[in-house]
Coordinates of C-alpha atoms and ligand atoms in Angstrom, one line a residue:
M25 CA 21.8 -25.2 15.4
P26 CA 22.7 -22.8 12.2
T27 CA 24.1 -19.5 13.3
E28 CA 23.0 -16.2 12.1
D29 CA 22.9 -14.8 10.1
Y30 CA 23.9 -11.2 10.0
N31 CA 25.3 -9.5 6.9
L32 CA 23.9 -6.5 5.9
Y33 CA 24.5 -6.8 2.6
T34 CA 22.3 -10.7 2.6
H35 CA 19.0 -8.8 4.3
F36 CA 18.9 -6.0 1.7
Q37 CA 19.7 -9.3 -0.6
R38 CA 15.9 -10.0 -1.0
Q39 CA 15.1 -6.6 -2.2
F40 CA 17.5 -7.1 -4.4
L41 CA 15.7 -9.7 -5.9
A42 CA 12.0 -9.0 -6.1
H43 CA 13.6 -5.2 -7.0
A44 CA 16.1 -5.3 -9.7
D45 CA 14.8 -4.3 -12.2
E46 CA 13.4 -1.0 -11.1
E47 CA 14.9 2.6 -9.5
L48 CA 17.1 1.8 -7.3
L49 CA 18.4 6.2 -7.0
C50 CA 18.8 8.6 -9.7
T51 CA 21.5 11.6 -9.7
G52 CA 20.7 15.1 -9.9
D53 CA 21.3 14.7 -12.6
G54 CA 18.8 12.6 -14.0
Q55 CA 21.3 8.7 -14.3
S56 CA 19.5 5.7 -13.2
Y57 CA 20.7 3.2 -11.8
S58 CA 18.6 -0.3 -10.9
Y59 CA 18.8 -2.4 -7.6
S60 CA 20.8 -4.4 -10.6
D61 CA 23.0 -2.2 -11.8
I62 CA 24.2 -1.8 -8.2
E63 CA 24.4 -5.5 -7.6
R64 CA 26.6 -6.2 -10.2
K65 CA 29.0 -3.0 -9.5
S66 CA 29.1 -3.4 -6.0
A67 CA 30.0 -7.2 -6.4
Q68 CA 32.9 -6.3 -8.9
V69 CA 34.1 -3.6 -6.5
A70 CA 33.7 -6.5 -4.1
N71 CA 35.4 -9.4 -6.6
F72 CA 38.5 -7.1 -6.8
L73 CA 39.4 -6.4 -3.5
S74 CA 39.1 -9.8 -2.9
E75 CA 41.4 -10.3 -5.8
L76 CA 44.0 -7.6 -5.0
G77 CA 43.8 -10.6 -1.1
T78 CA 41.8 -8.1 1.1
S79 CA 40.7 -10.7 4.2
P80 CA 37.3 -10.3 5.7
G81 CA 38.1 -8.0 8.5
D82 CA 40.6 -6.6 6.8
R83 CA 39.6 -2.5 6.8
I84 CA 39.3 -0.7 3.2
T85 CA 39.6 2.8 3.7
V86 CA 37.5 4.9 1.0
Q87 CA 37.9 9.5 1.0
V88 CA 35.7 10.5 -2.0
E89 CA 32.9 12.1 -3.3
K90 CA 29.4 11.3 -3.4
S91 CA 28.4 9.3 -6.2
P92 CA 26.6 5.9 -6.6
W93 CA 30.3 4.4 -6.9
S94 CA 30.3 4.9 -3.6
L95 CA 27.9 3.1 -2.4
C96 CA 28.9 0.5 -4.0
V97 CA 32.2 0.1 -2.9
Y98 CA 29.6 0.5 1.0
L99 CA 27.6 -2.6 -1.0
A100 CA 30.4 -4.3 -1.5
C101 CA 32.4 -3.6 1.8
L102 CA 29.6 -5.6 3.3
R103 CA 29.6 -8.3 0.9
A104 CA 32.5 -9.3 1.5
G105 CA 33.3 -8.4 5.0
F106 CA 35.6 -5.7 4.8
V107 CA 35.7 -3.0 7.3
F108 CA 34.4 0.2 6.2
H109 CA 35.9 2.7 7.1
P110 CA 34.5 6.2 5.0
L111 CA 36.2 9.7 5.5
N112 CA 35.5 13.3 5.8
M113 CA 36.7 14.9 1.7
A114 CA 37.6 17.8 4.5
Y115 CA 39.4 16.0 6.1
T116 CA 43.2 18.0 6.3
E117 CA 47.1 16.3 5.3
S118 CA 47.9 15.8 9.3
E119 CA 44.0 13.9 10.3
L120 CA 44.3 12.3 8.0
Q121 CA 48.0 10.6 9.1
Y122 CA 45.8 9.9 12.3
F123 CA 43.2 7.7 10.3
L124 CA 45.2 6.3 8.1
D125 CA 48.0 4.9 11.7
N126 CA 45.1 4.5 13.9
A127 CA 42.2 1.8 10.9
E128 CA 45.8 0.2 9.8
P129 CA 42.7 -0.4 6.4
S130 CA 44.3 -2.8 3.9
V131 CA 43.0 -0.4 0.3
I132 CA 42.8 3.0 0.4
I133 CA 40.1 4.1 -2.2
C134 CA 40.9 8.4 -2.3
D135 CA 39.7 11.5 -4.9
P136 CA 43.0 11.8 -7.4
K137 CA 43.3 15.4 -6.3
H138 CA 44.8 13.3 -2.9
K139 CA 46.3 10.8 -4.4
E140 CA 49.7 12.6 -3.1
T141 CA 49.8 13.2 -0.5
I142 CA 47.8 9.8 0.6
K143 CA 50.4 7.5 -0.7
N144 CA 53.1 10.0 0.9
I145 CA 50.7 9.2 4.4
A146 CA 50.4 5.6 3.7
G147 CA 54.1 4.5 2.9
L148 CA 55.7 2.9 0.6
S149 CA 54.6 -0.4 2.2
L150 CA 50.4 0.6 1.3
A151 CA 50.9 3.0 -1.8
Q152 CA 50.3 0.0 -3.9
K153 CA 47.4 0.2 -3.5
V154 CA 45.7 3.3 -3.0
F155 CA 43.6 4.0 -5.0
T156 CA 41.7 7.2 -7.2
L157 CA 38.0 7.4 -7.5
D158 CA 35.7 11.2 -8.0
G159 CA 32.2 11.4 -8.4
T160 CA 32.3 10.9 -11.4
G161 CA 33.2 7.4 -11.2
G162 CA 36.9 8.8 -12.5
G163 CA 39.9 6.9 -11.7
D164 CA 42.2 4.1 -11.7
F165 CA 40.0 2.2 -9.4
I166 CA 37.1 1.8 -12.1
E167 CA 39.3 1.2 -14.3
Y168 CA 40.0 -2.0 -12.7
V169 CA 37.1 -2.9 -11.5
N170 CA 35.4 -3.0 -14.7
T171 CA 37.3 -6.0 -15.5
A172 CA 36.0 -8.1 -12.5
A173 CA 33.6 -10.4 -12.0
D174 CA 30.4 -8.9 -11.3
A175 CA 27.9 -12.0 -9.0
F176 CA 29.6 -11.9 -5.7
T177 CA 28.0 -14.0 -2.7
A178 CA 28.3 -11.9 0.6
V179 CA 30.1 -14.1 2.9
K180 CA 28.3 -14.8 6.5
R181 CA 29.1 -12.7 8.9
G182 CA 28.1 -14.1 13.6
M183 CA 27.6 -11.6 15.6
N184 CA 29.9 -9.7 16.7
D185 CA 31.7 -9.6 13.1
L186 CA 31.8 -5.4 12.2
A187 CA 30.4 -4.1 9.4
A188 CA 32.3 -0.4 9.5
L189 CA 34.6 1.8 11.6
L190 CA 33.7 5.0 12.1
Y191 CA 36.0 7.9 14.3
S192 CA 34.4 10.2 15.9
S193 CA 37.1 13.3 18.2
G194 CA 36.9 12.6 21.7
T195 CA 37.6 15.3 24.5
T196 CA 40.9 14.4 25.2
G197 CA 41.2 16.1 21.1
V198 CA 42.3 12.1 20.6
P199 CA 39.6 10.9 17.7
K200 CA 38.2 7.5 18.7
G201 CA 36.8 4.9 16.5
I202 CA 33.4 3.8 17.2
M203 CA 33.7 -0.8 16.3
L204 CA 30.1 -0.8 14.4
T205 CA 28.8 -4.7 13.8
H206 CA 26.6 -6.2 11.5
K207 CA 24.0 -7.3 13.6
N208 CA 24.3 -3.3 15.0
L209 CA 23.9 -2.3 11.7
L210 CA 21.4 -4.7 10.5
R211 CA 18.8 -4.3 14.2
N212 CA 18.9 -0.6 14.0
T213 CA 18.0 -0.7 10.4
E214 CA 14.9 -2.8 10.8
A215 CA 13.5 -0.7 14.0
L216 CA 13.9 1.9 11.6
V217 CA 11.9 0.6 8.7
E218 CA 9.1 -0.6 10.8
A219 CA 8.5 2.9 13.0
W220 CA 8.9 5.3 10.4
G221 CA 7.2 2.7 7.3
F222 CA 8.9 2.4 4.9
S223 CA 8.3 0.2 1.7
S224 CA 8.8 -0.1 -2.2
N225 CA 6.9 3.1 -2.5
D226 CA 9.2 5.5 -1.3
R227 CA 11.2 7.3 -2.8
L228 CA 13.6 9.1 0.0
L229 CA 15.6 12.6 -0.9
H230 CA 18.6 11.4 0.3
A231 CA 20.9 14.4 0.1
L232 CA 23.0 14.3 2.9
P233 CA 27.2 13.0 3.1
I234 CA 27.8 9.1 3.4
F235 CA 30.5 9.2 5.3
H236 CA 28.1 9.8 8.3
V237 CA 26.2 7.4 10.6
H238 CA 22.7 9.6 9.5
G239 CA 23.8 9.6 5.8
L240 CA 25.2 6.1 5.4
F241 CA 23.8 3.7 7.7
V242 CA 19.9 5.7 8.9
A243 CA 18.9 6.1 5.3
I244 CA 19.9 4.3 3.3
G245 CA 18.6 1.2 5.4
C246 CA 15.8 2.4 4.9
V247 CA 15.6 2.2 1.2
L248 CA 17.5 -1.0 1.4
L249 CA 15.6 -2.8 3.4
S250 CA 12.3 -1.5 2.4
G251 CA 12.7 -1.6 -1.8
A252 CA 12.7 1.7 -1.9
S253 CA 13.7 4.2 -3.8
M254 CA 16.1 7.2 -4.2
R255 CA 16.9 11.1 -5.3
W256 CA 20.0 11.2 -4.7
L257 CA 22.0 14.5 -4.3
N258 CA 26.3 15.3 -4.0
N259 CA 25.6 17.7 -1.7
Y260 CA 22.5 20.1 -0.4
N261 CA 21.3 22.8 -1.7
A262 CA 18.1 24.1 -1.0
E263 CA 17.2 25.1 -3.9
E264 CA 18.2 21.4 -6.0
V265 CA 16.0 20.1 -3.3
L266 CA 13.2 22.5 -3.4
R267 CA 13.5 21.1 -6.8
F268 CA 12.5 17.2 -6.4
L269 CA 10.8 17.7 -3.0
P270 CA 7.3 17.1 -4.9
E271 CA 8.6 13.1 -6.4
S272 CA 9.4 12.7 -3.0
T273 CA 7.7 10.4 -0.5
V274 CA 10.0 10.8 2.8
M275 CA 12.6 13.4 3.8
M276 CA 15.7 12.9 6.3
G277 CA 18.0 16.3 6.7
V278 CA 20.2 18.1 10.1
P279 CA 17.9 20.6 11.4
T280 CA 20.4 23.4 9.4
Y281 CA 18.6 21.4 6.1
Y282 CA 15.5 22.8 7.3
T283 CA 16.3 26.3 8.3
R284 CA 17.5 26.7 4.9
L285 CA 14.2 25.0 3.4
L286 CA 12.2 28.0 5.1
A287 CA 15.1 30.4 3.9
T288 CA 13.6 30.2 0.9
N289 CA 9.9 31.5 0.1
K290 CA 9.5 28.2 -2.2
I291 CA 8.2 26.1 0.8
D292 CA 4.7 25.2 1.5
T293 CA 2.1 22.6 1.3
E294 CA 2.0 22.2 -2.8
I295 CA 5.8 21.6 -3.1
T296 CA 5.8 19.3 0.1
R297 CA 2.2 17.5 -1.3
N298 CA 3.7 14.2 -1.5
V299 CA 5.5 14.0 1.5
R300 CA 4.7 12.2 4.5
V301 CA 7.0 12.6 6.5
F302 CA 9.9 14.7 7.1
I303 CA 13.3 13.2 9.5
S304 CA 15.7 15.6 11.2
G305 CA 18.6 14.0 13.7
S306 CA 22.3 14.9 14.8
A307 CA 21.2 18.3 15.8
P308 CA 18.5 19.8 17.9
L309 CA 15.9 20.8 16.1
L310 CA 14.4 24.3 17.9
E311 CA 11.1 24.6 18.2
E312 CA 10.6 27.3 16.3
T313 CA 11.8 24.9 13.1
F314 CA 9.2 22.6 14.1
L315 CA 6.8 25.5 14.2
E316 CA 8.1 27.6 11.7
F317 CA 7.8 23.6 8.7
E318 CA 4.5 23.5 10.6
K319 CA 2.6 26.1 9.2
R320 CA 3.8 26.9 6.2
T321 CA 3.7 23.7 4.8
G322 CA 1.7 21.1 7.0
H323 CA 3.7 19.1 8.3
R324 CA 5.5 18.7 11.9
I325 CA 8.7 17.7 11.4
L326 CA 9.6 14.1 12.8
E327 CA 12.4 14.3 15.5
R328 CA 14.6 11.5 16.7
Y329 CA 17.7 10.8 18.5
G330 CA 20.8 8.6 18.3
M331 CA 25.1 9.5 17.7
T332 CA 27.9 7.0 16.9
E333 CA 28.6 4.6 19.0
T334 CA 24.9 3.6 18.9
N335 CA 22.8 4.3 15.6
M336 CA 19.6 5.4 16.6
N337 CA 18.3 5.4 19.7
T338 CA 14.7 7.1 19.8
S339 CA 12.4 8.9 17.9
N340 CA 9.1 10.5 17.8
P341 CA 6.6 8.1 16.5
L342 CA 4.7 8.4 13.1
D343 CA 1.1 8.1 14.0
G344 CA 1.0 9.9 16.9
M345 CA 1.9 13.0 19.1
R346 CA 5.5 14.4 17.7
K347 CA 6.0 16.2 20.2
P348 CA 9.2 19.2 20.1
G349 CA 11.5 19.7 22.3
T350 CA 11.6 16.0 22.4
V351 CA 12.7 13.1 20.3
G352 CA 10.8 10.7 21.3
P353 CA 10.1 7.2 23.4
P354 CA 13.4 5.0 22.9
L355 CA 12.7 2.6 19.6
P356 CA 11.6 -1.0 19.4
G357 CA 14.5 -2.9 21.5
I358 CA 16.3 -0.2 22.7
E359 CA 16.2 1.1 26.7
V360 CA 17.6 4.2 28.0
R361 CA 17.7 5.7 31.0
I362 CA 18.6 8.4 32.6
T363 CA 20.9 7.7 36.4
D364 CA 22.2 9.7 38.6
D365 CA 26.2 10.6 38.7
E366 CA 26.4 7.8 41.5
G367 CA 24.8 5.9 38.4
T368 CA 21.3 4.9 40.5
V369 CA 16.9 5.1 38.5
V370 CA 15.9 8.6 38.5
P371 CA 13.1 9.6 38.8
T372 CA 10.3 10.4 35.7
G373 CA 11.1 14.7 34.6
T374 CA 15.0 15.0 36.4
I375 CA 17.8 15.4 34.5
G376 CA 20.3 13.8 34.2
N377 CA 22.6 11.6 32.4
L378 CA 21.3 9.1 29.3
Q379 CA 22.3 5.7 29.2
V380 CA 21.0 3.4 26.7
K381 CA 21.9 -0.2 25.9
G382 CA 20.4 -2.5 23.4
P383 CA 22.2 -4.7 20.3
N384 CA 22.1 -0.6 18.2
V385 CA 24.4 -0.1 21.2
F386 CA 28.6 -0.5 19.6
I387 CA 31.2 -4.0 20.6
G388 CA 33.8 -0.9 22.1
Y389 CA 36.4 1.4 20.4
W390 CA 38.5 0.3 18.5
K391 CA 42.9 -0.2 20.2
M392 CA 41.1 1.6 23.5
A393 CA 40.1 -1.6 25.5
D394 CA 40.3 1.2 28.7
K395 CA 38.1 4.3 27.1
T396 CA 35.7 1.5 26.5
T397 CA 35.5 -0.3 29.8
D398 CA 34.7 3.3 30.9
D399 CA 31.7 4.1 29.0
F400 CA 29.8 0.9 30.1
T401 CA 28.2 0.0 33.4
A402 CA 28.1 -2.9 34.6
D403 CA 25.2 -3.6 34.1
G404 CA 25.9 -3.1 29.9
F405 CA 24.4 1.0 29.5
F406 CA 26.2 2.4 26.8
N407 CA 27.2 6.3 29.1
T408 CA 25.6 9.2 25.5
G409 CA 27.8 12.2 27.6
D410 CA 24.6 13.8 26.4
K411 CA 22.0 14.8 30.1
G412 CA 17.9 14.3 29.2
L413 CA 15.3 13.8 31.4
I414 CA 12.1 11.4 30.6
D415 CA 7.9 12.6 30.3
D416 CA 5.3 10.7 31.6
D417 CA 4.7 9.2 28.8
G418 CA 8.2 7.1 28.2
Y419 CA 9.5 10.9 25.5
V420 CA 12.7 12.0 25.9
S421 CA 14.8 15.2 25.6
I422 CA 17.9 16.1 25.6
V423 CA 18.8 18.6 27.6
G424 CA 22.8 19.7 27.7
R425 CA 25.8 17.5 27.7
A426 CA 28.3 15.8 30.0
K427 CA 30.7 16.0 27.3
D428 CA 32.8 19.5 25.8
V429 CA 31.0 18.8 22.1
V430 CA 29.6 21.2 20.0
I431 CA 27.7 20.1 16.9
T432 CA 27.9 22.2 13.7
G433 CA 25.9 21.9 11.1
G434 CA 24.8 18.0 12.1
L435 CA 28.7 18.2 12.7
N436 CA 30.2 16.6 15.8
V437 CA 33.5 19.1 16.7
Y438 CA 35.0 18.7 20.2
P439 CA 37.1 21.4 21.7
K440 CA 39.5 20.1 23.3
E441 CA 40.6 19.3 19.7
I442 CA 41.2 23.1 18.5
E443 CA 42.4 24.4 21.9
L444 CA 45.6 22.0 21.7
F445 CA 46.3 23.1 18.0
I446 CA 45.4 27.4 19.1
D447 CA 47.9 26.2 22.7
D448 CA 50.3 26.1 20.4
L449 CA 50.2 28.3 18.0
P450 CA 54.0 30.9 18.9
D451 CA 51.2 33.8 19.7
V452 CA 49.5 31.6 21.8
I453 CA 49.1 31.1 25.4
E454 CA 46.1 29.3 25.8
S455 CA 42.6 28.6 24.3
A456 CA 39.3 27.7 24.9
V457 CA 36.7 26.2 22.1
I458 CA 32.9 26.9 23.0
G459 CA 30.4 27.0 21.0
V460 CA 27.6 30.2 20.4
P461 CA 24.5 30.2 18.4
E462 CA 23.7 30.4 14.8
N463 CA 21.2 30.5 12.5
D464 CA 22.2 28.2 10.5
L465 CA 23.9 25.7 11.3
G466 CA 22.5 25.9 14.7
E467 CA 25.3 26.7 16.2
G468 CA 29.4 27.6 15.0
V469 CA 32.3 27.1 16.3
V470 CA 33.6 30.8 18.6
A471 CA 38.1 30.6 20.3
I472 CA 38.8 32.9 22.8
T473 CA 42.0 33.4 22.5
V474 CA 44.9 34.5 25.2
P475 CA 48.0 35.9 22.7
K476 CA 51.2 36.2 24.7
S477 CA 51.1 39.4 24.0
M478 CA 48.1 41.7 22.9
G479 CA 49.0 42.1 18.3
S480 CA 50.8 40.0 18.4
S481 CA 48.1 37.2 16.5
S482 CA 45.1 38.7 14.2
E483 CA 42.4 36.2 14.1
K484 CA 42.9 36.3 10.3
S485 CA 46.4 34.6 11.0
I486 CA 44.8 32.1 13.5
I487 CA 41.9 30.9 10.8
I488 CA 44.9 30.2 7.9
A489 CA 46.5 28.6 10.7
C490 CA 43.7 25.2 11.8
K491 CA 42.7 25.8 8.0
Q492 CA 45.6 24.5 6.7
H493 CA 45.2 21.6 9.6
L494 CA 42.2 20.7 11.1
A495 CA 38.4 19.7 8.9
N496 CA 36.6 23.1 7.5
F497 CA 33.7 22.7 9.5
K498 CA 35.9 22.8 12.9
I499 CA 37.4 26.3 12.2
P500 CA 36.2 28.2 13.9
K501 CA 34.1 31.2 12.5
R502 CA 35.0 34.2 14.8
V503 CA 38.6 34.0 17.6
I504 CA 38.1 36.6 20.3
F505 CA 41.2 37.8 22.1
V506 CA 41.2 38.4 25.3
D507 CA 44.1 38.7 29.2
E508 CA 42.3 35.8 30.4
L509 CA 40.1 33.2 30.7
P510 CA 36.8 32.8 33.2
R511 CA 38.3 30.4 35.8
N512 CA 36.5 28.9 38.8
T513 CA 38.7 28.5 42.4
M514 CA 39.5 24.7 41.1
G515 CA 41.2 27.1 37.6
K516 CA 38.3 24.9 35.4
V517 CA 38.2 26.7 32.3
Q518 CA 34.4 28.3 33.2
K519 CA 32.6 27.7 29.0
N520 CA 29.7 28.3 30.3
K521 CA 31.1 32.6 31.6
L522 CA 31.9 32.1 28.1
R523 CA 29.2 31.5 26.3
N524 CA 26.6 33.0 27.9
T525 CA 28.8 36.8 26.9
Y526 CA 28.9 35.6 23.5
Q527 CA 25.7 34.4 23.1
N528 CA 25.0 36.7 20.2
L529 CA 28.2 36.8 18.1
L530 CA 27.3 35.2 15.6
K531 CA 23.7 35.6 15.9
Ligands
MCA7 C1 30.3 23.3 6.0 N1 30.9 24.2 6.9 C2 30.7 24.4 7.6 C3 29.8 23.0 7.3 N2 30.0 22.5 6.6 N3 30.9 25.8 9.4 C4 30.3 24.8 9.9 N4 29.4 23.6 10.3 C5 29.9 22.6 8.9 N5 28.4 21.2 9.6 C6 32.5 25.8 6.4 C7 32.2 25.6 5.3 O1 33.8 25.1 5.2 C8 32.1 26.7 4.3 O2 34.3 28.1 5.0 C9 31.8 27.6 4.6 O3 31.3 26.2 6.3 C10 30.2 27.4 4.5 O4 30.6 26.8 3.9 P1 28.7 26.1 3.1 O5 29.3 25.5 1.9 O6 27.4 27.2 3.4 O7 28.4 25.0 4.1 P2 27.7 23.9 2.9 O8 28.2 22.9 2.0 O9 25.5 24.1 2.9 O10 27.5 22.8 4.3 C11 26.8 22.6 5.5 C12 26.0 21.4 5.8 C13 26.7 20.7 5.7 C14 24.6 21.4 4.7 C15 25.2 22.0 6.9 O11 27.1 20.9 6.6 C16 26.0 19.2 5.8 O12 25.3 18.8 5.0 N6 25.9 18.4 6.7 C17 25.1 17.1 7.3 C18 26.7 17.0 8.5 C19 25.6 15.1 8.6 O13 25.6 14.5 7.3 N7 25.7 15.2 9.8 C20 25.3 13.9 10.6 C21 26.3 13.0 11.2 P3 34.8 29.2 4.6 O14 33.5 29.9 3.9 O15 35.2 29.3 5.2 O16 34.8 28.3 3.1 S1 25.5 11.3 12.0 C22 25.0 11.7 13.1 O17 24.7 12.9 13.7 C23 24.3 11.2 13.9 C24 25.0 9.8 14.9 C25 22.6 11.2 14.0 O18 22.1 11.3 14.5 O19 22.2 12.3 12.2

C-alpha cells in the first residue's frame, strides 16, 4: 500500500497550480508576486541549496528580514526536505552561538550586516556556506540563486520527517529545539483552514514576523492551503495596517496589534467593513480589549490558543459563540484535558494542568530525549505547562502558567535566562525577573536585583549589559534594587509577592 506523502509543500501545490497567475502577495510598497512567481523562485532556492550538497534532513539556519525572498527560502526547505531553522533578527552574538552549535546547520543565510559575526561563530568548516540576504532581495544569496533552474519536484516526506526546528528558551535558561514534522504542520493547517473558513476569496493582512509559529505556519499556512492572497508588511505598524484594512478579509495578530489599533482614533466599522474575521493569539487577549474592539468595529475578535510545541490547539468558533476570556473548544482531531498534579483528569470547571494530544503535537526536543520523556505522559499527552479549565460548553480558559514565563508583545521570555545573566554581573548578588502588567505589550519584563552594596550598580548599567547579550524583547524595562528577595520557608523566591508589589510599575 503506498504511504501518504506528508510534504506540506506538495499539499500547497494544488493552489500554486490553480492560481498560478493570481497574486499571492503584495508588499507594503506595492510589489506584487503571483503564485507562479513564488513557485519558480522557491524552486531556484531549492535547486541552489541542493547543488551545494545539502540533503533532506539537513538544517538551514535563516536569520533575515521578512521579504518575499525569505518566504521562498522557507518554501524551498519544505520542497527539498531541508529542516527550516528560522531565527529572530534580534538575537545577539552569544545567543546565536548557542543556536548554531546546537542545530549544526549545513547552510546559514543571514543579513549582510551579520555576515562577519556569523562566519566567526560558524567556524571554518561552515564559513563558506554562509550567504547573505537583506530585506530588499539584496545580498549574495540571490545572485547565486538567480542562476539556478526554476523547476523542482518536492521530495516525498513521511510522517516523522522534520519540516522545522524552532527554539524556545526554557525554564532552566537553556533554549530547546522543538522538532516539528511535515505531518504536524499539515494536519494543523488543514484544521485551521476548515475552522476559520479560509478560501481563495480571502486576503490576509500579514504583519507578523515569520520566524515564529504565528506568522509562519498559521498565517502563511492558511493562505497557501486555501489559495488566498496576502498583503505582506515587513513589520507591524498601526498606520500601515489601517491603510490596508479596507482591502483585507482576515487579520491575524498578537493582542498588542489590537490595542495599538484601538489607541488610534481611526479603527471603526467603516475601515473594517470588508474584514470577516480578526484573529488573536500568542498572548492572552484582555476582555477589555475584546469589548472595546467590538464597540468600535462591531467585530468580536476570535481568540485561539497554541504554542510552538503544538501549533494551534483550540479556537473560538467562526460561527457561534466567541466567549471573551476563553480560547474556545479544541480544534477537530485534538484532545485537550485538565489534570491534577497526580495526572488524574479533574471535573469540568476545575483548574488544573492543561495537556494536549493530537497530530499537531511535536515529536520531541532536539537532542534532549530526557526532557522529551519528562514532558509527555505515559498515554501520549503533552504537558503544556499552562494552567487551565474547561467549562460546561467545552470552552478552554487559560488561567495561569505552571512554568515561569513572561509573555511580552506575544513573545515568550523565560526569567531564568535573564536571571542567570544578571546574577553573573560583578556588582550583583542575585536577581528575580518577573512580568508585570504593561498597557502596550501585555506584560513587561522587570528585574528585581540585590546589589553587592546599594549604589554599586545602576539600572542603566544593567540594562546596557543585558542589551549586549540578550535579544531586545528580553531586556528588562526596569531594574529595581532591593536589599533582599522575599523567600518562603523552603528558600524559594516568592515571585507572586514581587508581582503584587510591582503590579503598577509599568502602567
Ligand atoms: C520589541 N521590543 C519589545 C518587544 N518587541 N519589548 C518587549 N516585548 C516585545 N515583544 C522592544 C524593542 O527592542 C524596543 O526597545 C522597544 O521594545 C520598542 O520597540 P518597538 O519598535 O515599539 O516595538 P515594535 O517593533 O513595535 O514591536 C512590538 C511588537 C512586536 C509589534 C509587539 O514585538 C511583534 O510583532 N510581536 C509579535 C511576536 C510574535 O509573532 N509572536 C508569536 C510567537 P528599545 O526602545 O530599548 O530599543 S508564536 C506563538 O506564540 C504561538 C505559538 C502562538 O500561539 O501564536
